[in-house]
mmCIF file of C-alpha atoms in Angstrom:
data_model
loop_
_atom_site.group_PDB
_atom_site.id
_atom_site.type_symbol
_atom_site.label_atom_id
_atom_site.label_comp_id
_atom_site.label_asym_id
_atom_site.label_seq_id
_atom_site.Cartn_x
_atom_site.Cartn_y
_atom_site.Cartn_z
ATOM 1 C CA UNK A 1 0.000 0.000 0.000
ATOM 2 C CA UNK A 2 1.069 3.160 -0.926
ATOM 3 C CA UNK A 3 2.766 5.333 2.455
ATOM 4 C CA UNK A 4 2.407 8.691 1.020
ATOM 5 C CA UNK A 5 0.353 10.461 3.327
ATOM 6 C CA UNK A 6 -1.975 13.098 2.629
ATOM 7 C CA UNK A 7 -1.144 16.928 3.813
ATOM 8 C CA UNK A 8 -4.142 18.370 5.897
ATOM 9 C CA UNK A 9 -4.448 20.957 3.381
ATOM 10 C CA UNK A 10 -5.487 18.349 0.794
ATOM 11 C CA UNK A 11 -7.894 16.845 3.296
ATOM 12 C CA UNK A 12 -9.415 19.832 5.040
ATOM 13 C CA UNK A 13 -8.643 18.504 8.310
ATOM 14 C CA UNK A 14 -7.135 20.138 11.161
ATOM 15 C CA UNK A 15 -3.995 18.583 12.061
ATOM 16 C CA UNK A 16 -0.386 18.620 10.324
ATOM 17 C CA UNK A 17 -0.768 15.158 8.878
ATOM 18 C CA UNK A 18 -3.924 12.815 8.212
ATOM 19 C CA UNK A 19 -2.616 8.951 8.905
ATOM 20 C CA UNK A 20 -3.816 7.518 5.574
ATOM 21 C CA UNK A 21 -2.122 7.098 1.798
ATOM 22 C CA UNK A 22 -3.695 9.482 -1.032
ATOM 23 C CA UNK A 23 -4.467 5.880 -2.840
ATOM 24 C CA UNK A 24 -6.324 3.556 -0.606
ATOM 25 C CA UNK A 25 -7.317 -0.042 -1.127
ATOM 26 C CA UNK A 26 -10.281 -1.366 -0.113
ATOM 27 C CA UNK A 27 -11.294 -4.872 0.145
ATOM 28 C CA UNK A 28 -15.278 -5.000 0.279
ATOM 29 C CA UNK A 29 -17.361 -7.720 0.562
ATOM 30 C CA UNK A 30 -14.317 -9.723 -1.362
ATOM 31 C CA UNK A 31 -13.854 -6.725 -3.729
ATOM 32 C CA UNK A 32 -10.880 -4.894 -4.104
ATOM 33 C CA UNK A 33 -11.678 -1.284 -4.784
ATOM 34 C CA UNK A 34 -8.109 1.217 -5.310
ATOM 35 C CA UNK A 35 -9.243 4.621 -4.932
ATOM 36 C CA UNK A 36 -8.323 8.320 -3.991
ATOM 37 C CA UNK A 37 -8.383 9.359 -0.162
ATOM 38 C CA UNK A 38 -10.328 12.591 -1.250
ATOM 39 C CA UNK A 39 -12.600 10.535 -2.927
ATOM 40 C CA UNK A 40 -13.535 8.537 0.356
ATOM 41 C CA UNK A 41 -14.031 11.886 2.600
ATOM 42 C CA UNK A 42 -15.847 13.870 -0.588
ATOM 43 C CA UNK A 43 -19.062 13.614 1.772
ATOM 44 C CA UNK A 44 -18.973 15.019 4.625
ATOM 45 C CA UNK A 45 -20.505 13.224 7.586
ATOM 46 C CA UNK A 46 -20.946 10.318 5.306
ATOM 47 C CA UNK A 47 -19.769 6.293 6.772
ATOM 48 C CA UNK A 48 -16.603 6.753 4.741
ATOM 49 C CA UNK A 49 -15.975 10.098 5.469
ATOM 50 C CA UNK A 50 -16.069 9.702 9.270
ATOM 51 C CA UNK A 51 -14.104 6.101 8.699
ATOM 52 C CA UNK A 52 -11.193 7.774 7.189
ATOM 53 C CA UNK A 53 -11.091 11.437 8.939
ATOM 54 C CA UNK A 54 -9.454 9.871 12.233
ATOM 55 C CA UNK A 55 -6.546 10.887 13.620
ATOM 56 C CA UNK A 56 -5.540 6.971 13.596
ATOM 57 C CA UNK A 57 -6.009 4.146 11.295
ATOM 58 C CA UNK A 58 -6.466 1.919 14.726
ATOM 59 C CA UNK A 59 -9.656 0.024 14.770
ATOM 60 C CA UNK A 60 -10.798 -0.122 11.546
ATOM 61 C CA UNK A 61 -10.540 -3.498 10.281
ATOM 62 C CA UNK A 62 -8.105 -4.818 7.825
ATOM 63 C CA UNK A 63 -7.880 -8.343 5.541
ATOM 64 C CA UNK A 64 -4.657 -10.179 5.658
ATOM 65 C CA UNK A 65 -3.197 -8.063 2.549
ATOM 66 C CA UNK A 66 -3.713 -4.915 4.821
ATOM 67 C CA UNK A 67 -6.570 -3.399 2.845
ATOM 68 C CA UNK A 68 -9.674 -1.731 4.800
ATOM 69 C CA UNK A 69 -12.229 -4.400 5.120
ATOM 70 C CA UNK A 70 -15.993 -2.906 5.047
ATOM 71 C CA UNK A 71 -18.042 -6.085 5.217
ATOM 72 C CA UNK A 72 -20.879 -5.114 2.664
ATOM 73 C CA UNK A 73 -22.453 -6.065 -1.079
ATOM 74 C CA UNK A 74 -18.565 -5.623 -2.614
ATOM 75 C CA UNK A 75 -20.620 -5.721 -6.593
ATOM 76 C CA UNK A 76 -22.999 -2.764 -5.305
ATOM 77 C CA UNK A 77 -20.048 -0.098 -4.120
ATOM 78 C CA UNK A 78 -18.877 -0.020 -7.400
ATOM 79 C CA UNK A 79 -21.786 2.301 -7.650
ATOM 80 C CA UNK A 80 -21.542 3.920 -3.917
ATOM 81 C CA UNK A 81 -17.999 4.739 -5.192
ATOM 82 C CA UNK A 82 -18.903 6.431 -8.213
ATOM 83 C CA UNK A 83 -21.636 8.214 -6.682
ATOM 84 C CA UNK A 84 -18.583 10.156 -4.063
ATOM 85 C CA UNK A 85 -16.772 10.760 -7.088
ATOM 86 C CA UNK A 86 -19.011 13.539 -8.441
ATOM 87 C CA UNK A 87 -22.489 13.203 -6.013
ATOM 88 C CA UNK A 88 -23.864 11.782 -9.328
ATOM 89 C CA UNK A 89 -26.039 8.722 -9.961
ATOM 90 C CA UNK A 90 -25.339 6.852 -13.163
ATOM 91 C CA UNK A 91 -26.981 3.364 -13.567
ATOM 92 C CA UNK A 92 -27.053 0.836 -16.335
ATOM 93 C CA UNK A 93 -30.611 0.971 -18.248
ATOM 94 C CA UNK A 94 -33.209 -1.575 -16.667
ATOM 95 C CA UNK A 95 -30.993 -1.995 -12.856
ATOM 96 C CA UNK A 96 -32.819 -4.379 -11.071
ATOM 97 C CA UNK A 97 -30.748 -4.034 -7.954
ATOM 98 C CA UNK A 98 -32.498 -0.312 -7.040
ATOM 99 C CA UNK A 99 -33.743 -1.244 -3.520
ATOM 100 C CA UNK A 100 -30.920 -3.176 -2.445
ATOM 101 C CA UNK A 101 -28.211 0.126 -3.887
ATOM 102 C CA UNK A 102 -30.517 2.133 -1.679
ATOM 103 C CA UNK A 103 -30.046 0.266 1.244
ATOM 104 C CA UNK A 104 -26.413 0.497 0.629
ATOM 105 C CA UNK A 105 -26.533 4.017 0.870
ATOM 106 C CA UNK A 106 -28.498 4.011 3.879
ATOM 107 C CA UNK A 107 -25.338 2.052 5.164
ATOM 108 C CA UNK A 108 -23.083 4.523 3.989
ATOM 109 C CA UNK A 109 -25.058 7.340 4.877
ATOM 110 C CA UNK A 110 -25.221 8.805 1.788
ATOM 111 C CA UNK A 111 -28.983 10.317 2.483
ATOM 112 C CA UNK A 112 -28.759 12.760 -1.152
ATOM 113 C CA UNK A 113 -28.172 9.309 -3.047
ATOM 114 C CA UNK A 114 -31.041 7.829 -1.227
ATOM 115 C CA UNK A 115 -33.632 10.308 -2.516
ATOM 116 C CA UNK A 116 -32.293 9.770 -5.776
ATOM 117 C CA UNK A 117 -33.115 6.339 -5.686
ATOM 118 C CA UNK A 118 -36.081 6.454 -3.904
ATOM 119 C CA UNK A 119 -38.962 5.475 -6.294
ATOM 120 C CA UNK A 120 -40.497 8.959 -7.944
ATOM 121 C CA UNK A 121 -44.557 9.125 -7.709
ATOM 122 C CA UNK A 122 -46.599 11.876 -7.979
ATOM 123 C CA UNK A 123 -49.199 13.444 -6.207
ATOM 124 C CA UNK A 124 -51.349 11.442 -8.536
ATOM 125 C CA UNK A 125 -49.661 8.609 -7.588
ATOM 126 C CA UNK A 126 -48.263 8.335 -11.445
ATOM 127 C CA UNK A 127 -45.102 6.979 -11.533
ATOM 128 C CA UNK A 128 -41.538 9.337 -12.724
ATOM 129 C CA UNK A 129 -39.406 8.149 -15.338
ATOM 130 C CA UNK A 130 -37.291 6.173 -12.593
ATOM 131 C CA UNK A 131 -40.473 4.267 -10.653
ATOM 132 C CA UNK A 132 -40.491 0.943 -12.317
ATOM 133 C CA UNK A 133 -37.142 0.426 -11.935
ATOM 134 C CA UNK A 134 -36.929 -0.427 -8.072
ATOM 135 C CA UNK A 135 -36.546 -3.943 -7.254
ATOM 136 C CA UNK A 136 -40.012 -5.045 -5.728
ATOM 137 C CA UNK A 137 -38.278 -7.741 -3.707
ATOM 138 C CA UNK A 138 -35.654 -5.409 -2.296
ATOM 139 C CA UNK A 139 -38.261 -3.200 -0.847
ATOM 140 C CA UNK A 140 -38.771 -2.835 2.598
ATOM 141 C CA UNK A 141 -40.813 -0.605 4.819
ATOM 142 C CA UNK A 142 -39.145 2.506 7.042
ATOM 143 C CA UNK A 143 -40.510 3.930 10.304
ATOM 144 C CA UNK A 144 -43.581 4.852 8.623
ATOM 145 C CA UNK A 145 -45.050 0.915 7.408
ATOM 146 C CA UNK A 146 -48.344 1.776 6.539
ATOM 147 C CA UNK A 147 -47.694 5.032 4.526
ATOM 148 C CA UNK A 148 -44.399 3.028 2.491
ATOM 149 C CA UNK A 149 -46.712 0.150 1.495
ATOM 150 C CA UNK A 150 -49.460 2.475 0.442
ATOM 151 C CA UNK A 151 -46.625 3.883 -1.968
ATOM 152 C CA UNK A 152 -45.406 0.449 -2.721
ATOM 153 C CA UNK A 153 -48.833 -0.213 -3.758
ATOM 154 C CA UNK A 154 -49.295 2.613 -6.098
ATOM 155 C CA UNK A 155 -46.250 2.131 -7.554
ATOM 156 C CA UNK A 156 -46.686 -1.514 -8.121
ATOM 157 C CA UNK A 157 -50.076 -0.987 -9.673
ATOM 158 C CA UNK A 158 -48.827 1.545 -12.402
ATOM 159 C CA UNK A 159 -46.088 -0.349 -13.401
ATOM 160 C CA UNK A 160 -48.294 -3.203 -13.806
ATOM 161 C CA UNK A 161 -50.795 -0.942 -15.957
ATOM 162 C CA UNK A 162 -47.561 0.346 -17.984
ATOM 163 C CA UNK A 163 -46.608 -3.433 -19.378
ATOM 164 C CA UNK A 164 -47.850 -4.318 -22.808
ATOM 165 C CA UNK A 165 -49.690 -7.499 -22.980
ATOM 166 C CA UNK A 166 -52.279 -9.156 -25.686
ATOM 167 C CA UNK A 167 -55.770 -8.953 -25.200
ATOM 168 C CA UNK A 168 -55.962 -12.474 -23.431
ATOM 169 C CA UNK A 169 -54.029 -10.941 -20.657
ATOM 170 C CA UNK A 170 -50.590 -12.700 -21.088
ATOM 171 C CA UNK A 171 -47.703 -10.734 -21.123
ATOM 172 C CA UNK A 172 -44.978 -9.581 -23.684
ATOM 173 C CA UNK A 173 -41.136 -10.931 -23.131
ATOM 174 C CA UNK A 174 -38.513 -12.852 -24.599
ATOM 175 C CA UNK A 175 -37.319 -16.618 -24.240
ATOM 176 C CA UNK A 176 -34.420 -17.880 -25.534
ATOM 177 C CA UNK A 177 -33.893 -21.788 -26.122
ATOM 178 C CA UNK A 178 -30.122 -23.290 -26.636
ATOM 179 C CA UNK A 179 -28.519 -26.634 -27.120
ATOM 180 C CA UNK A 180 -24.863 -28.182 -27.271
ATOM 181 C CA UNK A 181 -24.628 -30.981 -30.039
ATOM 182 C CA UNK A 182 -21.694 -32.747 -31.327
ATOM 183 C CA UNK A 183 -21.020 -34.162 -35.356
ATOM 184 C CA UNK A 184 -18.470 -36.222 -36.948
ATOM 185 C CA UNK A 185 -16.983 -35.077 -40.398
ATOM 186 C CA UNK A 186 -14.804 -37.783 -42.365
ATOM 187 C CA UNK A 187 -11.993 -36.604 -44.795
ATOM 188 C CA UNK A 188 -14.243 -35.820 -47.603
ATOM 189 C CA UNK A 189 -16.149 -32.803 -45.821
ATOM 190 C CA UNK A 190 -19.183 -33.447 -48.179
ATOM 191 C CA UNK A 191 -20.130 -36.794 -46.573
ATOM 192 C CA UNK A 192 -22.842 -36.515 -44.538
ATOM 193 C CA UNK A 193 -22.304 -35.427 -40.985
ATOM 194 C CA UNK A 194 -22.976 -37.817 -38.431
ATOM 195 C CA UNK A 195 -25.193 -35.964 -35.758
ATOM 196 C CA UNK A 196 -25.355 -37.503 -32.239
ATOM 197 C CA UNK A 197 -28.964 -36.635 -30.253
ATOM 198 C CA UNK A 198 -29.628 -33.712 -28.627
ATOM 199 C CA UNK A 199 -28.567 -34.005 -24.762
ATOM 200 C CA UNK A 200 -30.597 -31.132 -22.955
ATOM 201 C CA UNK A 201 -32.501 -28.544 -24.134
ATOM 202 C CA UNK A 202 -31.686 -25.122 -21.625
ATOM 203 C CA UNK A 203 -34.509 -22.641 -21.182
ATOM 204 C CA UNK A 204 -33.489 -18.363 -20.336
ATOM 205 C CA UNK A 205 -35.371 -15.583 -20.080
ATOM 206 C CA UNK A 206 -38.302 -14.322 -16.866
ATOM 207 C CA UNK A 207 -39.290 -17.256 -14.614
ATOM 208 C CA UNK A 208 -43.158 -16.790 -15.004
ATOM 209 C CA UNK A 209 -43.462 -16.777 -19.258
ATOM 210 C CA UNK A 210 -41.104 -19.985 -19.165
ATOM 211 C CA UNK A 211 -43.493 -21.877 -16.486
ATOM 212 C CA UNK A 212 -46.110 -20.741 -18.978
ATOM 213 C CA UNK A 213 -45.058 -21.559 -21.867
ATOM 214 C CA UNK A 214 -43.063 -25.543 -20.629
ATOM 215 C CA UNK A 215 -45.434 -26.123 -17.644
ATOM 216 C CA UNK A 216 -44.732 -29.528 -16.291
ATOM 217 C CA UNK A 217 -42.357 -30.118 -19.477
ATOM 218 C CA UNK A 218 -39.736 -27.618 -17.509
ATOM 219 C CA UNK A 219 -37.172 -28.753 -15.439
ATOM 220 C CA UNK A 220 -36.575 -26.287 -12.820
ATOM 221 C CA UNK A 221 -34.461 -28.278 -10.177
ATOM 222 C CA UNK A 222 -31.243 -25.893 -10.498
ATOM 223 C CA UNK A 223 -32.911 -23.108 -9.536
ATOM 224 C CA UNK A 224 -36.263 -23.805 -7.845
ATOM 225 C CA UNK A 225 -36.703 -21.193 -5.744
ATOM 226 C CA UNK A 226 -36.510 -18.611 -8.334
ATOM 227 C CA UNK A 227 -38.902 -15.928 -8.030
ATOM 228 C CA UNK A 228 -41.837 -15.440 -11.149
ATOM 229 C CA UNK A 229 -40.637 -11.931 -12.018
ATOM 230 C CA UNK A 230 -36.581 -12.643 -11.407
ATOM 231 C CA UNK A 231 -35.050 -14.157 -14.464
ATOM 232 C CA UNK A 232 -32.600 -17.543 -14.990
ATOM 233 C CA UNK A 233 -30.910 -19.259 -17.621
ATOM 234 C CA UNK A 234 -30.375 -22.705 -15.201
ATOM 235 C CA UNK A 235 -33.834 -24.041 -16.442
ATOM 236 C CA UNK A 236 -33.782 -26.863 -18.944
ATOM 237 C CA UNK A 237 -36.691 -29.045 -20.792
ATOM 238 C CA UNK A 238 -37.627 -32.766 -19.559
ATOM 239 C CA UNK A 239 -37.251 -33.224 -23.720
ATOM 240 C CA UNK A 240 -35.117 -33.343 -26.149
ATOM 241 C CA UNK A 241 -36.942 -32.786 -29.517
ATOM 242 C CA UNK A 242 -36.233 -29.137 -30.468
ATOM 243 C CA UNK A 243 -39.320 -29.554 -32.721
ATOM 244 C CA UNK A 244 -41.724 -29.699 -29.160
ATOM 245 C CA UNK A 245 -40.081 -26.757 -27.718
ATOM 246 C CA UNK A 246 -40.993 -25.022 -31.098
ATOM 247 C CA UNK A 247 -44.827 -25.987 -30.731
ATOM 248 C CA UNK A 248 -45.116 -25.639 -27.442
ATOM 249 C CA UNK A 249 -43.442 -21.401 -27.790
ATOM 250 C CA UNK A 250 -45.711 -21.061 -31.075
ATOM 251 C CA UNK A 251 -48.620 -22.017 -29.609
ATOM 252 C CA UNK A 252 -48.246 -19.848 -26.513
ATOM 253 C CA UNK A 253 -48.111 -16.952 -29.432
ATOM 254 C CA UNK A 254 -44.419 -16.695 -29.540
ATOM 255 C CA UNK A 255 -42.180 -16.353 -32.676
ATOM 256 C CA UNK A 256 -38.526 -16.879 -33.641
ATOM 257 C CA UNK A 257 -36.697 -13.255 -33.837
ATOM 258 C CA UNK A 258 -32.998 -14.220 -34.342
ATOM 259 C CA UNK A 259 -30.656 -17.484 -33.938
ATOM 260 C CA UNK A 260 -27.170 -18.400 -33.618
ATOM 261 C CA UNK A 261 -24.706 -21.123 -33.913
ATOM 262 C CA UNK A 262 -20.871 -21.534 -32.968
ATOM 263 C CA UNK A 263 -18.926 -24.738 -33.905
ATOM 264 C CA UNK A 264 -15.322 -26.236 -32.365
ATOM 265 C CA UNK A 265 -13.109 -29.285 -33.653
ATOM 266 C CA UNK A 266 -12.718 -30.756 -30.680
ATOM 267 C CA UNK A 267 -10.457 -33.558 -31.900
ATOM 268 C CA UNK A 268 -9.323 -35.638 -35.055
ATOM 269 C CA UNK A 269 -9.346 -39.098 -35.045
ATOM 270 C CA UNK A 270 -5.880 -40.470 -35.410
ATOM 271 C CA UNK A 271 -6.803 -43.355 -37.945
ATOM 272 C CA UNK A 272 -9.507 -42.139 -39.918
ATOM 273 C CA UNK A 273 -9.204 -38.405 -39.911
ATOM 274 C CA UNK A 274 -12.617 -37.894 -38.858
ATOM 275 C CA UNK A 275 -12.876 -34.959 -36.958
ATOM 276 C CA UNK A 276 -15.006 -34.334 -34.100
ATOM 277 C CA UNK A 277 -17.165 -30.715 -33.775
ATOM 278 C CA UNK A 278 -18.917 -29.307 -31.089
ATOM 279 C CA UNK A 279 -21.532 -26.797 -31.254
ATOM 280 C CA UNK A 280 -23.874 -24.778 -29.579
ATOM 281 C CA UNK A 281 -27.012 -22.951 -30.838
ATOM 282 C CA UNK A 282 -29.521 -20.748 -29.470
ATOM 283 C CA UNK A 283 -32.928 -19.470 -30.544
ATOM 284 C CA UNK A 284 -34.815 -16.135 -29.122
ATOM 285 C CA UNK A 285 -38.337 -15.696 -29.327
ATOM 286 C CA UNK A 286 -40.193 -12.770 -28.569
ATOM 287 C CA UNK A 287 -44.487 -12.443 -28.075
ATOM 288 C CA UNK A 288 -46.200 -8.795 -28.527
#
């Protein structure tokens, strides 16, 4: 770790020198972060900011490199540590991890990034441009229970109101279908290929629409406890003709929007020169 301190002019602290390197390293939740010490104390009266304004590095807690050691969600900072950069909030399009980023920055005590991620309704109770993105598992109830769910409630509603769906009430999304298969190809490469079966079918996309569409065809034992609106790509089909799949996504008013395939030589066979290919293909389908 770096043992440049920082002057107390840089810091705005009283005191002729602040105990900490201008680059710190920070080890959270199993996450290495590297950072600037002005970064960390950029909000005043903020977790980090009264971690790191001591007069002593004592007590805070270190791993066995020597970083600082904050045991929280190590993936989420990424955005906590952004947010001290320039007390901005910049999130990839369609975050699903809203509520539990806000209760990181409860944590951190960050209370300007918390409005901005609080969800944004109305007087009306119409939902902002930002409402439908909270996470509805991550969100819990403050002080206040009965007024938050009420909220919780409105919100929920409009974003329900806001998703496109046919007339029969079922709902728009995507499902993608993919398969690894193996050939053999002799010498001549315009013999015919020799195809071995299909071994597993795997099913991606939102939990509910694949239940829909598979029902009791869908194996769901590597991830069963998946929630409806929470999405996986662990499910595969109980069988292995790609034709069924196909009937069973048209008939639930799906159609094919794009494929793709990708093909290795694994091997050559050392007497006969046949060589041995693996592939894997997928298959998206989208319903209005």
């Amino acid at each position: 770790m770096n043992n440049n301190t920082v002057s107390s002019e840089d810091s705005g602290i009283s005191g002729e020198e602040v105990p900490f390197p201008e680059i710190i390293e920070l080890n959270v939740g199993g996450q290495v972060y590297i950072t600037r010490y002005s970064t960390l104390t950029s909000v005043p009266d903020s977790l980090l900011w009264e971690m790191f304004s001591r007069k002593s590095a004592k007590g805070l807690a270190r791993d066995t490199k020597g970083r600082f050691f904050v045991d929280r969600d190590g993936f989420l900072f990424r955005y906590i540590l952004d947010y001290m950069r320039d007390q901005q909030l910049v999130l990839p399009d369609h975050f699903p991890e809203r509520g539990r980023l806000q209760r990181e920055a409860e944590f951190f005590n960050l209370p300007e990034l918390v409005k901005l991620l609080a969800p944004k309704i109305s007087k009306q109770n119409s939902l902002g441009d930002e409402g439908c993105q909270s996470d509805p598992e991550d969100s819990s109830p403050g002080i206040d229970t009965a007024r938050n769910l009420s909220s919780l409630g409105a919100a929920a509603a409009a974003c329900a109101s806001l998703v496109p769906g046919s007339v029969d009430g079922k709902r728009s999304g995507f499902i993608t279908i993919g398969y690894r298969g193996s050939y053999t190809l002799g010498r001549d490469s315009h013999t015919d290929a020799k195809f071995r079966r299909v071994a597993r079918i795997m099913v991606c996309g939102k939990t509910s629409l694949a239940k829909e569409v598979f029902g009791e065809t869908l194996n769901e034992s590597r991830d069963p406890d998946r929630p409806p609106e929470r999405y996986t790509s662990r499910y595969y089909l109980k069988f292995t003709f790609l034709e069924q799949a196909f009937d069973k996504l048209a008939d639930a008013g799906f159609h094919m929007v794009a494929c793709n395939s990708t093909g290795t030589c694994a091997f050559a066979h050392e007497q006969t020169d046949d060589k041995i290919w693996t592939s894997y293909t997928e298959y998206v389908f989208y319903r209005e």
